[in-house]
Amino acid sequence: MPKILILGGTTEASALAEALALRGDDAVLSYAGRVANPKAQPVPTRVGGFGGAAGLATYLRAAGITHLVDATHPFAAQMSRNAVEAAADTGIPLIALTRPAWTAEPDDDWRHVADIEGAVATLAGARRSVMLALGRMHVAAFAAQPQHRYLLRFVDAPEAPPELPDHYLVIDRGPFDVMGDVALMRDHAIDVVVCKNAGGTGAQAKLIAARQLGIPVVMIDRPSLPLRAEVHAVPDVLRWIGHAADLGV
Ligand code: 3Y8
Ligand code: NAP
């Protein structure tokens, strides 16, 4: 009987948890503990780091996990690296459930940068109205460009105000919708959006809104990840679990 650990925190992880719960599979979904109230799941959850790759390997053995699914966000690179290492160390099969990167459509005006620092550098110059749709963890880097007016969107209210002299903070969690993001960008007269190439649908509304409003986007490309088996759809994970179980791995 398979016992699956889902490394979660994304729309796809929640969809997989739902499918496994419907099948009556024995699964656990893991959160890092980044937000105060992570979304409830139809399977048992655990919250908090494992203590590096070694800690994850220890957890996998102790919990009798037979299949590891990395359904974390494409920018959760450290977790993904640890999953590859722990799977190799324990011999437990690993698959990644990810979403394809977004690609620009003809009406899009995107400027690709390699990382957060690259995004900060593109904001050099005259004052603008910037929608920083990156969440909370990377805001401090933009203090290097204090001249702008920033629109921020966090999941939780921060303990201390963000270190940007001119900012407006929205507390909201996705998935977001296009009408809401169009209204938000209009209300704040946004003239550039900065975001990560998260892929998927939960954060895509702002790209469609930017396209409709003719607003340029600074698109942060994904960090490179180690090679691992990777699928983009829940049924492919279910087949993988069944197949691996049939093979007795
Ligand atoms: C804790 C767990 C689901 C999952 C929903 C997806 C979609 C909505 C859109 C914008 C972009 C951003 C941010 C975002 C989205 C989904 C998904 C996604 C982006 C929750 C969640 C956890 C987190 C962590 C949080 C980060 C932050 C990033 C906000 C749950 C709601 C910006 C990523 O305050 C903090 O420390 C928040 C940290 C990592 C990035 C950052 O640097 O701040 N996500 N987001 C997970 C854990 O503890 O393990 O409650 O659902 C999940 C979701 N957020 O099942 O419906 O699938 O991506 N999350 C980005 O894409 O750039 C918002 O504002 O337009
Ligand atoms: P990260 O930088 O790759 O990971 C840093 C450390 O956080 C990991 O080494 C691990 O600690 C712990 N961790 C990360 N994800 C975990 C999980 N699902 N379960 C248990 N521990 C986890 O990760 P991150 O970018 O901070 O992302 C944290 C969570 O937010 C993930 O669930 C991710 O899917 C979700 N998320 C992130 C983003 C984003 O933009 N980064 C967007 C949406 C959702 P130990 O080494 O101690 O095990």
Short mmCIF file of N, CA, C and O and ligand atoms in Angstrom, two decimals, residues 7-15 29-41 46-48 71-76 99 102 116 131-139 152-158 170 172-176 181 184 193-207, ligand 1:
data_model
loop_
_atom_site.label_atom_id
_atom_site.label_comp_id
_atom_site.label_asym_id
_atom_site.label_seq_id
_atom_site.Cartn_x
_atom_site.Cartn_y
_atom_site.Cartn_z
N LEU A 7 5.20 17.35 -1.12
CA LEU A 7 5.81 18.63 -0.70
C LEU A 7 4.94 19.69 -1.36
O LEU A 7 4.90 19.78 -2.60
N GLY A 8 4.19 20.45 -0.58
CA GLY A 8 3.08 21.23 -1.12
C GLY A 8 3.32 22.72 -1.23
O GLY A 8 4.42 23.18 -1.46
N GLY A 9 2.22 23.48 -1.07
CA GLY A 9 2.29 24.93 -1.10
C GLY A 9 1.89 25.52 -2.43
O GLY A 9 2.13 26.70 -2.71
N THR A 10 1.29 24.71 -3.31
CA THR A 10 0.87 25.22 -4.62
C THR A 10 -0.53 24.69 -4.97
O THR A 10 -1.01 23.72 -4.38
N THR A 11 -1.10 25.30 -5.99
CA THR A 11 -2.40 24.86 -6.50
C THR A 11 -2.35 23.40 -6.92
O THR A 11 -3.25 22.62 -6.65
N GLU A 12 -1.25 23.02 -7.57
CA GLU A 12 -1.12 21.64 -8.08
C GLU A 12 -1.04 20.66 -6.92
O GLU A 12 -1.57 19.56 -6.97
N ALA A 13 -0.33 21.04 -5.86
CA ALA A 13 -0.21 20.15 -4.69
C ALA A 13 -1.59 19.90 -4.09
O ALA A 13 -1.94 18.77 -3.73
N SER A 14 -2.39 20.97 -4.02
CA SER A 14 -3.74 20.82 -3.46
C SER A 14 -4.60 19.94 -4.34
O SER A 14 -5.36 19.08 -3.86
N ALA A 15 -4.44 20.07 -5.65
CA ALA A 15 -5.24 19.24 -6.57
C ALA A 15 -4.84 17.78 -6.43
O ALA A 15 -5.68 16.88 -6.43
N LEU A 29 0.47 15.89 3.24
CA LEU A 29 0.93 17.09 2.54
C LEU A 29 1.76 17.93 3.50
O LEU A 29 1.35 18.14 4.65
N SER A 30 2.92 18.37 3.02
CA SER A 30 3.85 19.12 3.87
C SER A 30 3.92 20.59 3.47
O SER A 30 4.07 20.92 2.29
N TYR A 31 3.80 21.46 4.48
CA TYR A 31 3.98 22.91 4.30
C TYR A 31 5.26 23.33 5.02
O TYR A 31 5.62 22.77 6.06
N ALA A 32 5.90 24.40 4.53
CA ALA A 32 7.09 24.93 5.21
C ALA A 32 6.71 25.67 6.48
O ALA A 32 7.49 25.77 7.43
N GLY A 33 5.47 26.24 6.48
CA GLY A 33 5.08 27.05 7.63
C GLY A 33 5.34 28.53 7.36
O GLY A 33 5.61 29.31 8.26
N ARG A 34 5.29 28.88 6.06
CA ARG A 34 5.56 30.27 5.67
C ARG A 34 4.41 31.22 5.97
O ARG A 34 4.62 32.43 6.10
N VAL A 35 3.19 30.70 6.05
CA VAL A 35 2.07 31.60 6.30
C VAL A 35 1.29 31.14 7.53
O VAL A 35 1.33 29.96 7.90
N ALA A 36 0.55 32.10 8.11
CA ALA A 36 -0.12 31.83 9.39
C ALA A 36 -1.17 30.73 9.27
O ALA A 36 -1.25 29.83 10.09
N ASN A 37 -1.96 30.80 8.20
CA ASN A 37 -3.06 29.82 8.07
C ASN A 37 -3.01 29.14 6.70
O ASN A 37 -3.75 29.55 5.79
N PRO A 38 -2.15 28.16 6.55
CA PRO A 38 -2.11 27.49 5.24
C PRO A 38 -3.45 26.83 4.93
O PRO A 38 -4.19 26.45 5.85
N LYS A 39 -3.71 26.73 3.66
CA LYS A 39 -4.99 26.19 3.20
C LYS A 39 -5.23 24.80 3.78
O LYS A 39 -4.32 23.96 3.82
N ALA A 40 -6.46 24.56 4.23
CA ALA A 40 -6.80 23.22 4.76
C ALA A 40 -6.75 22.21 3.62
O ALA A 40 -7.00 22.55 2.47
N GLN A 41 -6.42 20.97 3.97
CA GLN A 41 -6.27 19.94 2.94
C GLN A 41 -7.14 18.72 3.29
O GLN A 41 -7.41 18.47 4.47
N ARG A 46 1.58 18.29 7.58
CA ARG A 46 2.62 18.56 8.55
C ARG A 46 3.18 19.92 8.19
O ARG A 46 3.18 20.33 7.03
N VAL A 47 3.68 20.67 9.18
CA VAL A 47 4.14 22.03 8.92
C VAL A 47 5.55 22.21 9.49
O VAL A 47 5.80 21.81 10.64
N GLY A 48 6.46 22.79 8.69
CA GLY A 48 7.81 23.08 9.19
C GLY A 48 8.86 22.37 8.37
O GLY A 48 8.58 21.34 7.73
N ALA A 71 5.74 18.85 -5.17
CA ALA A 71 4.77 19.72 -5.87
C ALA A 71 4.93 21.15 -5.37
O ALA A 71 3.96 21.92 -5.33
N THR A 72 6.18 21.49 -5.00
CA THR A 72 6.43 22.85 -4.50
C THR A 72 6.51 23.83 -5.67
O THR A 72 6.56 23.45 -6.84
N HIS A 73 6.56 25.09 -5.34
CA HIS A 73 6.62 26.19 -6.29
C HIS A 73 7.96 26.16 -7.01
O HIS A 73 8.97 25.76 -6.42
N PRO A 74 8.03 26.55 -8.29
CA PRO A 74 9.30 26.50 -9.02
C PRO A 74 10.42 27.33 -8.42
O PRO A 74 11.58 27.09 -8.69
N PHE A 75 10.05 28.28 -7.53
CA PHE A 75 11.09 29.07 -6.88
C PHE A 75 11.49 28.50 -5.52
O PHE A 75 12.36 29.07 -4.85
N ALA A 76 10.87 27.38 -5.13
CA ALA A 76 11.27 26.71 -3.88
C ALA A 76 12.42 25.76 -4.20
O ALA A 76 12.34 24.55 -4.02
N ARG A 99 4.33 23.11 -13.01
CA ARG A 99 3.53 23.71 -14.09
C ARG A 99 4.51 24.34 -15.06
O ARG A 99 5.53 24.89 -14.65
N TRP A 102 5.39 30.25 -17.81
CA TRP A 102 4.59 31.12 -18.67
C TRP A 102 5.46 31.56 -19.86
O TRP A 102 6.67 31.75 -19.72
N ILE A 116 16.14 38.05 -8.63
CA ILE A 116 15.62 39.24 -7.92
C ILE A 116 16.56 40.43 -8.17
O ILE A 116 16.12 41.54 -8.50
N MET A 131 4.10 47.50 -9.39
CA MET A 131 3.43 46.41 -8.67
C MET A 131 4.45 45.29 -8.44
O MET A 131 4.92 44.67 -9.39
N LEU A 132 4.81 45.10 -7.17
CA LEU A 132 5.82 44.10 -6.82
C LEU A 132 5.06 42.85 -6.37
O LEU A 132 4.73 42.69 -5.21
N ALA A 133 4.74 41.97 -7.32
CA ALA A 133 3.89 40.81 -7.00
C ALA A 133 4.74 39.61 -6.63
O ALA A 133 4.64 38.52 -7.22
N LEU A 134 5.63 39.82 -5.66
CA LEU A 134 6.62 38.79 -5.29
C LEU A 134 6.36 38.24 -3.90
O LEU A 134 7.10 37.38 -3.43
N GLY A 135 5.35 38.72 -3.23
CA GLY A 135 5.13 38.29 -1.84
C GLY A 135 6.07 39.04 -0.91
O GLY A 135 6.56 40.12 -1.23
N ARG A 136 6.35 38.41 0.24
CA ARG A 136 7.02 39.14 1.32
C ARG A 136 8.53 38.91 1.38
O ARG A 136 9.29 39.78 1.79
N MET A 137 8.98 37.71 0.95
CA MET A 137 10.34 37.29 1.28
C MET A 137 11.42 38.08 0.56
O MET A 137 12.56 38.09 0.98
N HIS A 138 11.12 38.74 -0.54
CA HIS A 138 12.21 39.38 -1.31
C HIS A 138 12.03 40.89 -1.44
O HIS A 138 12.69 41.51 -2.26
N VAL A 139 11.16 41.48 -0.61
CA VAL A 139 10.88 42.91 -0.77
C VAL A 139 12.08 43.77 -0.42
O VAL A 139 12.36 44.77 -1.09
N LEU A 152 2.46 46.47 -2.98
CA LEU A 152 2.90 45.15 -2.49
C LEU A 152 1.68 44.30 -2.21
O LEU A 152 0.62 44.82 -1.83
N ARG A 153 1.84 42.98 -2.34
CA ARG A 153 0.73 42.06 -2.00
C ARG A 153 1.33 40.87 -1.23
O ARG A 153 2.13 40.10 -1.76
N PHE A 154 0.95 40.80 0.06
CA PHE A 154 1.44 39.73 0.96
C PHE A 154 0.27 38.81 1.32
O PHE A 154 -0.88 39.26 1.36
N VAL A 155 0.60 37.58 1.72
CA VAL A 155 -0.44 36.67 2.23
C VAL A 155 -0.84 37.09 3.64
O VAL A 155 -2.03 37.12 3.98
N ASP A 156 0.17 37.42 4.47
CA ASP A 156 -0.11 37.81 5.86
C ASP A 156 0.40 39.21 6.12
O ASP A 156 1.36 39.66 5.48
N ALA A 157 -0.22 39.90 7.10
CA ALA A 157 0.28 41.23 7.50
C ALA A 157 1.67 41.03 8.12
O ALA A 157 1.86 40.10 8.92
N PRO A 158 2.65 41.85 7.76
CA PRO A 158 4.01 41.67 8.28
C PRO A 158 4.12 42.19 9.71
O PRO A 158 3.34 43.06 10.10
N VAL A 170 -1.21 45.44 0.15
CA VAL A 170 -2.48 44.71 0.09
C VAL A 170 -2.26 43.34 0.74
O VAL A 170 -1.26 42.69 0.46
N ASP A 172 -3.59 39.79 0.79
CA ASP A 172 -4.52 38.94 0.04
C ASP A 172 -3.78 37.69 -0.41
O ASP A 172 -2.58 37.71 -0.66
N ARG A 173 -4.52 36.56 -0.48
CA ARG A 173 -3.87 35.36 -1.00
C ARG A 173 -4.56 34.96 -2.29
O ARG A 173 -5.74 35.21 -2.48
N GLY A 174 -3.81 34.33 -3.20
CA GLY A 174 -4.42 33.90 -4.45
C GLY A 174 -5.22 32.64 -4.20
O GLY A 174 -5.34 32.22 -3.06
N PRO A 175 -5.72 31.99 -5.24
CA PRO A 175 -5.62 32.43 -6.65
C PRO A 175 -6.37 33.73 -6.89
O PRO A 175 -7.41 33.98 -6.30
N PHE A 176 -5.80 34.57 -7.76
CA PHE A 176 -6.36 35.89 -8.07
C PHE A 176 -7.16 35.84 -9.36
O PHE A 176 -7.02 34.91 -10.15
N ASP A 181 -7.40 42.04 -10.55
CA ASP A 181 -6.06 42.57 -10.79
C ASP A 181 -6.09 43.79 -11.72
O ASP A 181 -5.30 44.72 -11.56
N LEU A 184 -7.13 46.63 -9.46
CA LEU A 184 -6.01 46.98 -8.56
C LEU A 184 -4.95 47.80 -9.32
O LEU A 184 -4.49 48.84 -8.84
N VAL A 193 4.91 45.86 -13.78
CA VAL A 193 4.66 44.74 -12.86
C VAL A 193 5.95 43.91 -12.78
O VAL A 193 6.57 43.62 -13.81
N VAL A 194 6.33 43.55 -11.55
CA VAL A 194 7.49 42.66 -11.35
C VAL A 194 6.97 41.34 -10.78
O VAL A 194 6.24 41.35 -9.79
N CYS A 195 7.31 40.23 -11.42
CA CYS A 195 6.82 38.94 -10.90
C CYS A 195 7.78 37.81 -11.25
O CYS A 195 8.71 37.97 -12.05
N LYS A 196 7.56 36.67 -10.60
CA LYS A 196 8.35 35.46 -10.87
C LYS A 196 7.61 34.62 -11.90
O LYS A 196 6.38 34.60 -11.91
N ASN A 197 8.36 33.87 -12.67
CA ASN A 197 7.71 32.99 -13.64
C ASN A 197 7.23 31.73 -12.92
O ASN A 197 7.78 30.64 -13.04
N ALA A 198 6.15 31.95 -12.15
CA ALA A 198 5.59 30.88 -11.32
C ALA A 198 4.90 29.83 -12.17
O ALA A 198 4.88 28.65 -11.83
N GLY A 199 4.32 30.26 -13.31
CA GLY A 199 3.53 29.31 -14.09
C GLY A 199 2.22 29.03 -13.36
O GLY A 199 1.98 29.53 -12.25
N GLY A 200 1.41 28.20 -13.98
CA GLY A 200 0.15 27.84 -13.36
C GLY A 200 -0.90 28.94 -13.52
O GLY A 200 -0.69 29.93 -14.21
N THR A 201 -1.99 28.75 -12.81
CA THR A 201 -3.14 29.66 -12.99
C THR A 201 -3.32 30.60 -11.79
O THR A 201 -3.89 31.68 -11.93
N GLY A 202 -2.80 30.20 -10.63
CA GLY A 202 -3.10 30.94 -9.39
C GLY A 202 -2.55 32.35 -9.36
O GLY A 202 -3.07 33.21 -8.67
N ALA A 203 -1.47 32.57 -10.14
CA ALA A 203 -0.86 33.91 -10.11
C ALA A 203 -0.89 34.56 -11.49
O ALA A 203 -0.29 35.58 -11.72
N GLN A 204 -1.63 33.92 -12.41
CA GLN A 204 -1.57 34.36 -13.82
C GLN A 204 -2.40 35.60 -14.09
O GLN A 204 -2.14 36.34 -15.05
N ALA A 205 -3.38 35.88 -13.22
CA ALA A 205 -4.32 36.99 -13.48
C ALA A 205 -3.59 38.29 -13.75
O ALA A 205 -3.95 39.05 -14.66
N LYS A 206 -2.53 38.56 -13.00
CA LYS A 206 -1.83 39.84 -13.16
C LYS A 206 -1.19 39.97 -14.54
O LYS A 206 -1.07 41.08 -15.08
N LEU A 207 -0.82 38.85 -15.15
CA LEU A 207 -0.22 38.92 -16.50
C LEU A 207 -1.28 39.27 -17.53
O LEU A 207 -1.06 40.05 -18.46
C1 3Y8 B 1 2.70 28.68 2.39
C2 3Y8 B 1 -0.12 27.90 1.29
C3 3Y8 B 1 -3.43 26.49 -3.16
C4 3Y8 B 1 -2.07 27.15 -3.30
C5 3Y8 B 1 -2.21 28.60 -3.70
C6 3Y8 B 1 0.32 28.86 -6.81
C7 3Y8 B 1 -0.84 29.80 -6.52
C8 3Y8 B 1 -2.15 31.13 -4.91
C9 3Y8 B 1 -0.11 33.00 -6.33
C10 3Y8 B 1 0.78 37.68 -6.61
C11 3Y8 B 1 1.62 36.44 -6.50
C12 3Y8 B 1 3.64 34.49 -4.46
C13 3Y8 B 1 3.28 33.88 -3.07
C14 3Y8 B 1 1.66 33.20 -4.58
C15 3Y8 B 1 0.66 32.45 -5.15
C16 3Y8 B 1 -0.87 30.29 -5.07
C17 3Y8 B 1 -0.82 29.18 -4.03
C18 3Y8 B 1 0.37 31.10 -4.67
C19 3Y8 B 1 2.29 34.41 -5.20
C20 3Y8 B 1 0.32 30.00 -0.32
C21 3Y8 B 1 0.68 29.07 0.82
C22 3Y8 B 1 1.95 29.35 1.25
C23 3Y8 B 1 2.47 30.38 0.43
C24 3Y8 B 1 3.84 30.93 0.57
C25 3Y8 B 1 4.00 32.20 -0.18
C26 3Y8 B 1 5.40 32.82 -0.15
C27 3Y8 B 1 5.26 33.84 -1.32
C28 3Y8 B 1 4.41 33.10 -2.34
C29 3Y8 B 1 2.65 34.90 -2.15
C30 3Y8 B 1 -1.61 28.10 1.28
C31 3Y8 B 1 -0.85 30.92 -0.03
C32 3Y8 B 1 4.18 35.89 -4.34
C33 3Y8 B 1 4.65 33.59 -5.22
O1 3Y8 B 1 4.57 35.65 3.67
C34 3Y8 B 1 5.29 34.75 3.18
O2 3Y8 B 1 6.35 34.34 3.70
C35 3Y8 B 1 4.84 34.14 1.87
C36 3Y8 B 1 5.76 33.46 1.18
C37 3Y8 B 1 6.48 31.79 -0.38
C38 3Y8 B 1 6.59 34.23 -1.95
C39 3Y8 B 1 7.37 35.26 -1.17
O3 3Y8 B 1 8.56 35.36 -1.48
O4 3Y8 B 1 6.74 35.93 -0.31
N1 3Y8 B 1 3.79 31.98 -1.62
N2 3Y8 B 1 1.56 30.79 -0.49
C40 3Y8 B 1 3.36 27.42 1.87
C41 3Y8 B 1 4.16 26.69 2.95
O5 3Y8 B 1 4.19 27.14 4.10
O6 3Y8 B 1 4.72 25.63 2.60
O7 3Y8 B 1 -2.14 28.63 2.27
O8 3Y8 B 1 -2.20 27.72 0.24
C42 3Y8 B 1 0.08 29.16 -1.57
C43 3Y8 B 1 -0.13 29.82 -2.87
N3 3Y8 B 1 0.36 30.99 -3.20
O9 3Y8 B 1 -3.40 25.31 -2.77
O10 3Y8 B 1 -4.46 27.11 -3.47
O11 3Y8 B 1 0.07 27.65 -6.85
O12 3Y8 B 1 1.46 29.36 -6.98
N4 3Y8 B 1 2.27 32.90 -3.42
C44 3Y8 B 1 4.77 33.91 -6.71
O13 3Y8 B 1 4.11 33.22 -7.51
O14 3Y8 B 1 5.50 34.84 -7.03
C45 3Y8 B 1 1.43 35.69 -5.19
O15 3Y8 B 1 0.59 38.38 -5.58
O16 3Y8 B 1 0.32 37.97 -7.74
#
